[in-house]
Amino acid sequence: MEMKKKYRCFALFSGGLDSMLAARLMQDLGYEVIPVFFRTPFFEPDQARQAAAHIGFKLLVIDISAEHLQMLGNPRYGFGKNFNPCIDCHALMFHRAGEMMPEYAVDFLISGEVVGQRPMSQRPDALNAVGKLSGYKDLLIRPLSQKLLPDTLPIREGWVDKEKMLAIQGRGRSRQMEMARTWGITSYRHPGGGCLLTDVVFSRKLRDLIKYGQLNLQQVELLKYGRHFRLSAGVKLIVGRHEQDNDNLQALAEGLVVLQTPALPGPLAVMNTSEIPPTALLQMAAGLLLRYNNKIIGKVQVNYGIWPHTDNILSAEALSSDEVEEYRI
Ligand code: SF4
């Protein structure tokens, strides 16, 4: 007797409820599902790992930081409400998943996308754009909405029975909640959460980096900590808010200019440059740093240099609150 082939699919897996349901549904229908999380500097995999484990899967994590950053400089379909290029981002993830198919002997790709659920990336025309841009349009299945979407190769070939797919659409979540209850899924991330590109404050800082042509991995990592100030077209200053910030900034500061006040413990400041800037700019940076050290009265010594060597010394006074606001990003 001929054995029926067990088809295998990659599931784009963010750790949100829809991605959990899509993976679980396909597994229940007899497919071998490999959930994949595409890591970028803006979205960490920890929660997705927990979500995958919660429904009995081991998550595959693939880093796409370099390609994602390149796309972010000029996404074909632009940005959502903040700095989230969701259409291009989904397309990039499907593209990478598609490229990995031969290596994992995968037959097609799925995601938890739901028609009409997100204003930017899940309108029917947006789902179509994602498919086209990914280069793998004919291999995509969106199990939660596939009954409402054009048939793709897995359906035409009979690998996937369209009747077993769902027809969920819109922003309501009642059907998804019901499915979660049925499968005992009790913990999941809120829709849209987890990505820094949807955060208003982070997006503002990122926009500044792009405006001044400074978008690279090190600069993006620095955006995650401290208070950010633009001192000139080429130079930014980042001042730690607390000890944890200071530690994280130090860890990223290799080769960059750092200012600190070892005699008067307080915040650390990192400049996003590896060249000691002119004195006027250094004075401004020192004044900003001192503004956030409440042990300072009058003029004090500030150490500076290329981290970890901060042996140079200058003397400075704290800037006023108004002056500080002028530079804040
Ligand atoms: S929310 Fe972030 S990770 Fe998700 S598709 Fe949009 S840009 Fe990509």
mmCIF file of C-alpha atoms and ligand atoms in Angstrom:
data_model
loop_
_atom_site.group_PDB
_atom_site.id
_atom_site.type_symbol
_atom_site.label_atom_id
_atom_site.label_comp_id
_atom_site.label_asym_id
_atom_site.label_seq_id
_atom_site.Cartn_x
_atom_site.Cartn_y
_atom_site.Cartn_z
ATOM 1 C CA MET A 1 0.000 0.000 0.000
ATOM 2 C CA GLU A 2 1.316 3.465 -0.938
ATOM 3 C CA MET A 3 2.138 5.633 2.085
ATOM 4 C CA LYS A 4 0.655 9.139 2.028
ATOM 5 C CA LYS A 5 3.404 11.757 2.107
ATOM 6 C CA LYS A 6 3.592 13.813 5.285
ATOM 7 C CA TYR A 7 3.961 17.395 4.082
ATOM 8 C CA ARG A 8 6.223 19.718 5.958
ATOM 9 C CA CYS A 9 5.826 23.495 6.335
ATOM 10 C CA PHE A 10 7.668 26.400 7.893
ATOM 11 C CA ALA A 11 5.432 28.551 10.105
ATOM 12 C CA LEU A 12 6.427 32.204 10.492
ATOM 13 C CA PHE A 13 6.212 32.409 14.246
ATOM 14 C CA SER A 14 6.155 35.691 16.191
ATOM 15 C CA GLY A 15 4.814 34.155 19.404
ATOM 16 C CA GLY A 16 1.519 36.032 19.060
ATOM 17 C CA LEU A 17 -1.698 34.052 19.408
ATOM 18 C CA ASP A 18 -2.421 33.915 15.663
ATOM 19 C CA SER A 19 0.960 32.370 14.887
ATOM 20 C CA MET A 20 0.401 29.802 17.661
ATOM 21 C CA LEU A 21 -3.043 28.900 16.330
ATOM 22 C CA ALA A 22 -1.895 28.576 12.713
ATOM 23 C CA ALA A 23 0.955 26.229 13.703
ATOM 24 C CA ARG A 24 -1.265 24.190 15.992
ATOM 25 C CA LEU A 25 -4.069 23.906 13.432
ATOM 26 C CA MET A 26 -1.708 22.569 10.770
ATOM 27 C CA GLN A 27 -0.150 20.122 13.200
ATOM 28 C CA ASP A 28 -3.624 18.824 14.106
ATOM 29 C CA LEU A 29 -4.303 18.324 10.402
ATOM 30 C CA GLY A 30 -1.268 16.041 10.189
ATOM 31 C CA TYR A 31 1.434 18.361 8.825
ATOM 32 C CA GLU A 32 4.939 18.524 10.185
ATOM 33 C CA VAL A 33 5.281 22.135 11.264
ATOM 34 C CA ILE A 34 8.610 23.898 11.902
ATOM 35 C CA PRO A 35 8.014 27.259 13.594
ATOM 36 C CA VAL A 36 10.639 29.851 12.624
ATOM 37 C CA PHE A 37 11.345 33.147 14.345
ATOM 38 C CA PHE A 38 13.304 35.693 12.321
ATOM 39 C CA ARG A 39 15.408 37.661 14.721
ATOM 40 C CA THR A 40 16.208 41.358 14.157
ATOM 41 C CA PRO A 41 17.614 44.028 16.491
ATOM 42 C CA PHE A 42 13.998 45.092 17.033
ATOM 43 C CA PHE A 43 12.374 41.846 18.075
ATOM 44 C CA GLU A 44 13.932 39.333 20.483
ATOM 45 C CA PRO A 45 12.949 35.646 20.368
ATOM 46 C CA ASP A 46 12.503 34.941 24.117
ATOM 47 C CA GLN A 47 8.718 35.240 24.225
ATOM 48 C CA ALA A 48 8.323 33.370 20.956
ATOM 49 C CA ARG A 49 10.425 30.509 22.373
ATOM 50 C CA GLN A 50 8.113 30.299 25.395
ATOM 51 C CA ALA A 51 5.022 30.460 23.171
ATOM 52 C CA ALA A 52 6.363 27.664 20.954
ATOM 53 C CA ALA A 53 7.170 25.517 24.007
ATOM 54 C CA HIS A 54 3.673 26.197 25.400
ATOM 55 C CA ILE A 55 2.155 24.447 22.375
ATOM 56 C CA GLY A 56 4.808 21.729 22.224
ATOM 57 C CA PHE A 57 7.151 23.022 19.505
ATOM 58 C CA LYS A 58 10.849 23.791 19.429
ATOM 59 C CA LEU A 59 11.471 27.146 17.785
ATOM 60 C CA LEU A 60 14.004 27.635 15.010
ATOM 61 C CA VAL A 61 15.602 31.107 15.320
ATOM 62 C CA ILE A 62 17.238 32.675 12.258
ATOM 63 C CA ASP A 63 19.018 36.027 12.384
ATOM 64 C CA ILE A 64 18.107 38.414 9.565
ATOM 65 C CA SER A 65 19.457 41.609 11.181
ATOM 66 C CA ALA A 66 21.678 42.654 8.268
ATOM 67 C CA GLU A 67 19.003 42.255 5.564
ATOM 68 C CA HIS A 68 16.359 43.778 7.799
ATOM 69 C CA LEU A 69 18.448 46.879 8.453
ATOM 70 C CA GLN A 70 19.104 47.272 4.759
ATOM 71 C CA MET A 71 15.368 47.002 4.017
ATOM 72 C CA LEU A 72 14.581 49.520 6.763
ATOM 73 C CA GLY A 73 16.536 52.211 4.923
ATOM 74 C CA ASN A 74 14.056 52.110 2.034
ATOM 75 C CA PRO A 75 11.044 49.777 2.343
ATOM 76 C CA ARG A 76 9.065 49.454 -0.913
ATOM 77 C CA TYR A 77 5.706 49.710 0.880
ATOM 78 C CA GLY A 78 6.699 52.351 3.419
ATOM 79 C CA PHE A 79 5.969 52.453 7.133
ATOM 80 C CA GLY A 80 2.960 51.902 9.389
ATOM 81 C CA LYS A 81 1.896 54.188 12.213
ATOM 82 C CA ASN A 82 5.433 54.312 13.623
ATOM 83 C CA PHE A 83 8.616 52.991 12.016
ATOM 84 C CA ASN A 84 7.201 49.560 11.241
ATOM 85 C CA PRO A 85 7.654 48.487 7.606
ATOM 86 C CA CYS A 86 5.345 45.502 8.149
ATOM 87 C CA ILE A 87 4.647 44.590 4.520
ATOM 88 C CA ASP A 88 8.336 44.546 3.560
ATOM 89 C CA CYS A 89 9.227 42.868 6.857
ATOM 90 C CA HIS A 90 6.753 39.999 6.354
ATOM 91 C CA ALA A 91 7.893 39.647 2.744
ATOM 92 C CA LEU A 92 11.536 39.456 3.849
ATOM 93 C CA MET A 93 10.690 36.745 6.387
ATOM 94 C CA PHE A 94 8.791 34.680 3.814
ATOM 95 C CA HIS A 95 11.661 35.197 1.385
ATOM 96 C CA ARG A 96 14.222 33.851 3.846
ATOM 97 C CA ALA A 97 11.929 30.981 4.812
ATOM 98 C CA GLY A 98 11.499 30.192 1.108
ATOM 99 C CA GLU A 99 15.260 30.139 0.571
ATOM 100 C CA MET A 100 15.645 27.677 3.469
ATOM 101 C CA MET A 101 13.034 25.225 2.144
ATOM 102 C CA PRO A 102 15.392 22.810 0.320
ATOM 103 C CA GLU A 103 17.724 22.555 3.323
ATOM 104 C CA TYR A 104 14.855 21.521 5.633
ATOM 105 C CA ALA A 105 12.917 19.554 2.983
ATOM 106 C CA VAL A 106 9.956 21.856 3.491
ATOM 107 C CA ASP A 107 7.061 21.868 1.005
ATOM 108 C CA PHE A 108 5.324 25.185 1.711
ATOM 109 C CA LEU A 109 5.091 28.170 4.075
ATOM 110 C CA ILE A 110 2.388 29.271 6.508
ATOM 111 C CA SER A 111 1.735 32.250 8.778
ATOM 112 C CA GLY A 112 -0.897 33.391 11.252
ATOM 113 C CA GLU A 113 -1.896 36.370 9.118
ATOM 114 C CA VAL A 114 -5.622 37.113 9.235
ATOM 115 C CA VAL A 115 -7.409 39.066 6.491
ATOM 116 C CA GLY A 116 -8.278 42.576 7.696
ATOM 117 C CA GLN A 117 -6.797 42.236 11.167
ATOM 118 C CA ARG A 118 -4.032 44.816 10.971
ATOM 119 C CA PRO A 119 -4.574 48.141 9.218
ATOM 120 C CA MET A 120 -1.287 48.130 7.286
ATOM 121 C CA SER A 121 -0.106 44.623 6.645
ATOM 122 C CA GLN A 122 -3.167 42.394 6.576
ATOM 123 C CA ARG A 123 -5.566 44.072 4.162
ATOM 124 C CA PRO A 124 -6.193 41.688 1.241
ATOM 125 C CA ASP A 125 -4.089 43.850 -1.102
ATOM 126 C CA ALA A 126 -1.298 43.946 1.508
ATOM 127 C CA LEU A 127 -1.289 40.160 1.854
ATOM 128 C CA ASN A 128 -1.001 39.984 -1.911
ATOM 129 C CA ALA A 129 1.893 42.496 -1.855
ATOM 130 C CA VAL A 130 3.674 40.475 0.851
ATOM 131 C CA GLY A 131 3.359 37.347 -1.292
ATOM 132 C CA LYS A 132 4.594 39.024 -4.463
ATOM 133 C CA LEU A 133 7.518 40.775 -2.805
ATOM 134 C CA SER A 134 8.615 37.578 -1.045
ATOM 135 C CA GLY A 135 9.079 35.729 -4.330
ATOM 136 C CA TYR A 136 7.192 32.726 -2.873
ATOM 137 C CA LYS A 137 3.596 33.852 -3.346
ATOM 138 C CA ASP A 138 2.417 30.548 -4.764
ATOM 139 C CA LEU A 139 3.717 28.579 -1.773
ATOM 140 C CA LEU A 140 1.998 30.607 0.958
ATOM 141 C CA ILE A 141 -0.906 29.335 3.036
ATOM 142 C CA ARG A 142 -2.614 31.456 5.702
ATOM 143 C CA PRO A 143 -4.554 28.733 7.555
ATOM 144 C CA LEU A 144 -6.700 31.139 9.612
ATOM 145 C CA SER A 145 -8.024 32.933 6.499
ATOM 146 C CA GLN A 146 -7.112 30.720 3.542
ATOM 147 C CA LYS A 147 -10.745 30.022 2.600
ATOM 148 C CA LEU A 148 -11.047 33.721 1.745
ATOM 149 C CA LEU A 149 -7.821 33.915 -0.252
ATOM 150 C CA PRO A 150 -6.812 32.851 -3.764
ATOM 151 C CA ASP A 151 -5.736 29.217 -4.035
ATOM 152 C CA THR A 152 -2.003 28.612 -4.070
ATOM 153 C CA LEU A 153 -0.006 25.569 -5.182
ATOM 154 C CA PRO A 154 -0.464 23.504 -1.970
ATOM 155 C CA ILE A 155 -4.252 23.746 -2.458
ATOM 156 C CA ARG A 156 -4.238 23.246 -6.226
ATOM 157 C CA GLU A 157 -2.012 20.184 -5.797
ATOM 158 C CA GLY A 158 -4.154 18.756 -2.997
ATOM 159 C CA TRP A 159 -1.423 18.934 -0.331
ATOM 160 C CA VAL A 160 -3.782 21.129 1.691
ATOM 161 C CA ASP A 161 -7.566 20.655 1.770
ATOM 162 C CA LYS A 162 -9.128 24.108 1.436
ATOM 163 C CA GLU A 163 -12.236 22.902 3.294
ATOM 164 C CA LYS A 164 -10.119 22.347 6.393
ATOM 165 C CA MET A 165 -8.776 25.891 6.288
ATOM 166 C CA LEU A 166 -10.574 28.710 8.156
ATOM 167 C CA ALA A 167 -12.286 31.927 7.067
ATOM 168 C CA ILE A 168 -11.457 34.281 9.930
ATOM 169 C CA GLN A 169 -11.359 37.973 9.030
ATOM 170 C CA GLY A 170 -11.418 41.355 10.698
ATOM 171 C CA ARG A 171 -10.178 42.752 13.965
ATOM 172 C CA GLY A 172 -12.439 40.725 16.284
ATOM 173 C CA ARG A 173 -10.633 38.082 18.286
ATOM 174 C CA SER A 174 -13.533 35.935 19.550
ATOM 175 C CA ARG A 175 -12.879 33.001 17.204
ATOM 176 C CA GLN A 176 -9.177 32.995 18.088
ATOM 177 C CA MET A 177 -9.984 33.098 21.822
ATOM 178 C CA GLU A 178 -12.331 30.159 21.413
ATOM 179 C CA MET A 179 -9.636 28.161 19.588
ATOM 180 C CA ALA A 180 -7.106 29.061 22.296
ATOM 181 C CA ARG A 181 -9.492 27.759 24.967
ATOM 182 C CA THR A 182 -10.073 24.526 23.037
ATOM 183 C CA TRP A 183 -6.346 23.872 22.796
ATOM 184 C CA GLY A 184 -5.567 24.954 26.366
ATOM 185 C CA ILE A 185 -3.469 27.926 25.217
ATOM 186 C CA THR A 186 -3.503 30.142 28.276
ATOM 187 C CA SER A 187 -0.536 32.435 27.812
ATOM 188 C CA TYR A 188 0.252 34.521 24.736
ATOM 189 C CA ARG A 189 1.531 37.910 23.710
ATOM 190 C CA HIS A 190 -0.857 40.728 22.798
ATOM 191 C CA PRO A 191 -1.258 41.282 19.054
ATOM 192 C CA GLY A 192 1.347 43.645 17.613
ATOM 193 C CA GLY A 193 3.429 43.723 20.835
ATOM 194 C CA GLY A 194 7.101 42.883 21.025
ATOM 195 C CA CYS A 195 8.468 44.826 18.053
ATOM 196 C CA LEU A 196 10.395 48.001 18.894
ATOM 197 C CA LEU A 197 9.529 49.449 15.487
ATOM 198 C CA THR A 198 5.954 49.934 16.681
ATOM 199 C CA ASP A 199 7.134 51.952 19.713
ATOM 200 C CA VAL A 200 6.696 55.744 19.376
ATOM 201 C CA VAL A 201 9.808 56.787 21.306
ATOM 202 C CA PHE A 202 12.080 54.200 19.718
ATOM 203 C CA SER A 203 10.787 55.156 16.257
ATOM 204 C CA ARG A 204 11.654 58.813 16.854
ATOM 205 C CA LYS A 205 15.241 57.888 17.740
ATOM 206 C CA LEU A 206 15.508 55.587 14.742
ATOM 207 C CA ARG A 207 14.191 58.286 12.391
ATOM 208 C CA ASP A 208 16.997 60.549 13.641
ATOM 209 C CA LEU A 209 19.633 57.882 12.881
ATOM 210 C CA ILE A 210 18.330 57.436 9.350
ATOM 211 C CA LYS A 211 18.141 61.204 8.770
ATOM 212 C CA TYR A 212 21.831 61.539 9.637
ATOM 213 C CA GLY A 213 22.913 58.441 7.707
ATOM 214 C CA GLN A 214 23.986 56.524 10.836
ATOM 215 C CA LEU A 215 21.869 53.394 10.531
ATOM 216 C CA ASN A 216 24.024 50.417 11.485
ATOM 217 C CA LEU A 217 23.817 47.575 14.016
ATOM 218 C CA GLN A 218 25.948 49.233 16.705
ATOM 219 C CA GLN A 219 23.947 52.486 16.531
ATOM 220 C CA VAL A 220 20.653 50.591 16.646
ATOM 221 C CA GLU A 221 21.761 48.637 19.733
ATOM 222 C CA LEU A 222 22.671 51.919 21.442
ATOM 223 C CA LEU A 223 19.102 53.173 20.833
ATOM 224 C CA LYS A 224 17.841 50.647 23.371
ATOM 225 C CA TYR A 225 19.447 52.362 26.360
ATOM 226 C CA GLY A 226 19.683 55.801 27.944
ATOM 227 C CA ARG A 227 18.626 59.324 27.004
ATOM 228 C CA HIS A 228 19.567 60.402 23.469
ATOM 229 C CA PHE A 229 20.777 63.837 22.361
ATOM 230 C CA ARG A 230 21.863 65.108 18.951
ATOM 231 C CA LEU A 231 24.853 67.441 19.311
ATOM 232 C CA SER A 232 25.737 67.840 15.607
ATOM 233 C CA ALA A 233 25.090 66.144 12.272
ATOM 234 C CA GLY A 234 27.824 63.605 13.025
ATOM 235 C CA VAL A 235 27.645 63.271 16.810
ATOM 236 C CA LYS A 236 25.059 62.014 19.283
ATOM 237 C CA LEU A 237 25.367 61.636 23.030
ATOM 238 C CA ILE A 238 23.680 58.900 25.046
ATOM 239 C CA VAL A 239 23.431 59.344 28.817
ATOM 240 C CA GLY A 240 22.637 56.319 31.034
ATOM 241 C CA ARG A 241 19.464 56.582 33.101
ATOM 242 C CA HIS A 242 20.441 54.080 35.769
ATOM 243 C CA GLU A 243 23.099 51.521 36.628
ATOM 244 C CA GLN A 244 21.720 48.899 34.244
ATOM 245 C CA ASP A 245 21.774 51.441 31.384
ATOM 246 C CA ASN A 246 25.358 52.364 32.260
ATOM 247 C CA ASP A 247 26.393 48.691 32.163
ATOM 248 C CA ASN A 248 24.653 48.112 28.830
ATOM 249 C CA LEU A 249 26.149 51.268 27.319
ATOM 250 C CA GLN A 250 29.627 50.282 28.520
ATOM 251 C CA ALA A 251 29.229 46.887 26.877
ATOM 252 C CA LEU A 252 28.505 48.601 23.542
ATOM 253 C CA ALA A 253 31.055 51.409 23.886
ATOM 254 C CA GLU A 254 34.189 49.630 22.644
ATOM 255 C CA GLY A 255 36.057 52.118 20.429
ATOM 256 C CA LEU A 256 33.601 54.990 21.066
ATOM 257 C CA VAL A 257 34.142 58.221 23.006
ATOM 258 C CA VAL A 258 32.958 57.921 26.631
ATOM 259 C CA LEU A 259 32.579 60.592 29.329
ATOM 260 C CA GLN A 260 32.301 59.842 33.027
ATOM 261 C CA THR A 261 32.926 61.304 36.481
ATOM 262 C CA PRO A 262 34.782 58.587 38.417
ATOM 263 C CA ALA A 263 35.193 60.833 41.480
ATOM 264 C CA LEU A 264 31.452 61.563 41.616
ATOM 265 C CA PRO A 265 29.590 58.346 40.766
ATOM 266 C CA GLY A 266 26.677 58.954 38.430
ATOM 267 C CA PRO A 267 25.680 58.363 34.833
ATOM 268 C CA LEU A 268 27.999 57.405 32.009
ATOM 269 C CA ALA A 269 27.750 59.049 28.588
ATOM 270 C CA VAL A 270 28.684 57.534 25.231
ATOM 271 C CA MET A 271 29.206 59.477 22.020
ATOM 272 C CA ASN A 272 28.427 57.621 18.828
ATOM 273 C CA THR A 273 31.828 58.465 17.369
ATOM 274 C CA SER A 274 35.297 56.991 17.645
ATOM 275 C CA GLU A 275 37.031 60.355 17.106
ATOM 276 C CA ILE A 276 37.514 62.818 19.939
ATOM 277 C CA PRO A 277 35.328 65.762 18.862
ATOM 278 C CA PRO A 278 36.317 69.476 19.068
ATOM 279 C CA THR A 279 36.469 71.058 22.546
ATOM 280 C CA ALA A 280 33.198 73.014 22.216
ATOM 281 C CA LEU A 281 31.304 69.804 21.509
ATOM 282 C CA LEU A 282 33.046 67.963 24.329
ATOM 283 C CA GLN A 283 32.101 70.772 26.724
ATOM 284 C CA MET A 284 28.480 70.517 25.619
ATOM 285 C CA ALA A 285 28.526 66.742 26.125
ATOM 286 C CA ALA A 286 30.103 67.093 29.572
ATOM 287 C CA GLY A 287 27.479 69.711 30.530
ATOM 288 C CA LEU A 288 24.717 67.337 29.464
ATOM 289 C CA LEU A 289 26.206 64.454 31.432
ATOM 290 C CA LEU A 290 26.546 66.599 34.545
ATOM 291 C CA ARG A 291 22.894 67.688 34.273
ATOM 292 C CA TYR A 292 21.965 64.127 35.231
ATOM 293 C CA ASN A 293 24.343 63.806 38.182
ATOM 294 C CA ASN A 294 22.661 65.226 41.279
ATOM 295 C CA LYS A 295 25.895 65.194 43.288
ATOM 296 C CA ILE A 296 27.349 68.018 41.166
ATOM 297 C CA ILE A 297 27.639 71.631 42.318
ATOM 298 C CA GLY A 298 29.537 74.163 40.180
ATOM 299 C CA LYS A 299 32.499 73.224 37.985
ATOM 300 C CA VAL A 300 33.845 69.683 38.170
ATOM 301 C CA GLN A 301 36.274 67.434 36.322
ATOM 302 C CA VAL A 302 34.964 65.092 33.663
ATOM 303 C CA ASN A 303 37.072 62.237 32.303
ATOM 304 C CA TYR A 304 36.805 61.355 28.618
ATOM 305 C CA GLY A 305 38.497 59.263 25.956
ATOM 306 C CA ILE A 306 38.083 56.307 23.642
ATOM 307 C CA TRP A 307 36.579 53.539 25.788
ATOM 308 C CA PRO A 308 37.976 51.937 27.924
ATOM 309 C CA HIS A 309 40.690 54.648 28.223
ATOM 310 C CA THR A 310 39.060 57.745 29.692
ATOM 311 C CA ASP A 311 42.239 59.439 30.965
ATOM 312 C CA ASN A 312 41.697 62.882 29.407
ATOM 313 C CA ILE A 313 40.222 65.515 31.671
ATOM 314 C CA LEU A 314 38.169 68.639 31.112
ATOM 315 C CA SER A 315 36.382 70.935 33.471
ATOM 316 C CA ALA A 316 32.651 71.641 32.959
ATOM 317 C CA GLU A 317 29.382 72.777 34.544
ATOM 318 C CA ALA A 318 25.927 71.212 34.211
ATOM 319 C CA LEU A 319 23.710 72.637 31.444
ATOM 320 C CA SER A 320 20.291 74.037 32.384
ATOM 321 C CA SER A 321 17.102 72.012 31.757
ATOM 322 C CA ASP A 322 16.188 74.309 28.831
ATOM 323 C CA GLU A 323 19.570 73.789 27.182
ATOM 324 C CA VAL A 324 19.258 70.026 27.608
ATOM 325 C CA GLU A 325 15.825 69.998 25.907
ATOM 326 C CA GLU A 326 17.289 71.746 22.844
ATOM 327 C CA TYR A 327 19.398 68.669 22.090
ATOM 328 C CA ARG A 328 17.018 65.898 23.082
ATOM 329 C CA ILE A 329 15.962 63.514 20.300
HETATM 330 S S1 SF4 B 1 5.530 44.534 13.774
HETATM 331 FE FE1 SF4 B 1 7.772 44.579 13.495
HETATM 332 S S2 SF4 B 1 8.358 42.425 13.286
HETATM 333 FE FE2 SF4 B 1 6.152 42.526 12.953
HETATM 334 S S3 SF4 B 1 5.944 42.720 10.730
HETATM 335 FE FE3 SF4 B 1 5.914 44.793 11.590
HETATM 336 S S4 SF4 B 1 8.046 45.471 11.462
HETATM 337 FE FE4 SF4 B 1 8.070 43.237 11.228
#
